[in-house]
């Protein structure tokens, strides 16, 4: 038994996750009624990640900034530019594909109890209010904008603190990171429970009537992940981008696909950045920031579903309005929460551009929840894996300018 346990631990995390994935699928297909107990593993895994992520972000950012020395460079400006560029391009690609392959919807109910934002101004207002949220409340509610803002302020305030205080902060940060590593080691069990619950509860029957919509959505996301993002990476590092693209998709995208939460995937991304040898002062800030504003998948979802509603209602759209939709979907996506289904409630904001009534827009949101078992999984995998990809891209671009060799371990 000990030998089997040691062999299991020697396998890479990705291989162990794939084993959990396969076991979950087999159990869901063969004995869905008798194996319902495995669902608890998925709930515990996601719950633990969501619980530790806010604490991890708070201490990492605060510690990194408090110990940052004057003159020490970070790549935050480059990373933010990459985040915003990638999100806008994703929205633009979704608009173009939606024009090439127009989709119509069979609108239904099911989302009447949800309250969407009233417009872009309200989205921006919410973001600003989240910045000054009570820090304890921000930690409790996993409000990462608030957590980041207070962590940055505390970090700057503690820059002049004694070294013993900074050491204590660093110890708290390291201890939290260690706990995260313990939790991530249970990822195979968590993924097994999540995939079992997804297949046994939803099946694939409910997705058949929305097959074309799903194909357009997923195709756009795959195009962004495998074509648009690699082009952005190549333009920055001037070498084959696919090793780092595939590494991010494999080690970050897989877990994000099943957790369906960019916030819950923050610890996974932190660990991947550490493996890549990136600057901790940079990624401790860029990763939680990416979980908040780097939402390429959300921009795709908002654009495609909005234009599907436009096609369904027979509204004519000119090129100028379509371009504005690309910008609006990118801005709205930055206001999407890093939790499962967070982008769907921003669809009415984009629908308002075409004068679509709120009650109709909410029916489009209901369609999003119907296909959410796949749509949201692909969306989160794209969003979260791109956080690491663009953080690494900015770092590698800096290395290239300094003449350092860029080596990406498989």
mmCIF file of C-alpha atoms in Angstrom, residues 6 36 70 106 111 145 155 167 200-201 206 265 279 304 326 331 339 348 368 395 403:
data_model
loop_
_atom_site.group_PDB
_atom_site.id
_atom_site.type_symbol
_atom_site.label_atom_id
_atom_site.label_comp_id
_atom_site.label_asym_id
_atom_site.label_seq_id
_atom_site.Cartn_x
_atom_site.Cartn_y
_atom_site.Cartn_z
ATOM 1 C CA UNK A 6 4.511 6.635 -3.242
ATOM 2 C CA UNK A 36 -23.327 9.989 -5.131
ATOM 3 C CA UNK A 70 12.848 51.268 -4.512
ATOM 4 C CA UNK A 106 -35.401 29.616 -28.497
ATOM 5 C CA UNK A 111 -33.780 33.807 -14.807
ATOM 6 C CA UNK A 145 -11.012 44.236 -6.114
ATOM 7 C CA UNK A 155 1.670 47.038 1.801
ATOM 8 C CA UNK A 167 9.439 38.891 8.286
ATOM 9 C CA UNK A 200 -24.889 12.681 -13.408
ATOM 10 C CA UNK A 201 -26.931 15.840 -12.761
ATOM 11 C CA UNK A 206 -30.246 19.516 -22.260
ATOM 12 C CA UNK A 265 -8.119 28.811 -9.450
ATOM 13 C CA UNK A 279 8.984 37.106 -10.173
ATOM 14 C CA UNK A 304 -22.043 35.820 -28.877
ATOM 15 C CA UNK A 326 -16.647 44.568 -28.979
ATOM 16 C CA UNK A 331 -15.540 46.632 -20.554
ATOM 17 C CA UNK A 339 -17.243 32.920 -9.993
ATOM 18 C CA UNK A 348 -28.296 42.677 -20.441
ATOM 19 C CA UNK A 368 -26.735 30.892 -20.783
ATOM 20 C CA UNK A 395 8.319 38.333 -17.762
ATOM 21 C CA UNK A 403 19.548 38.581 -23.170
#
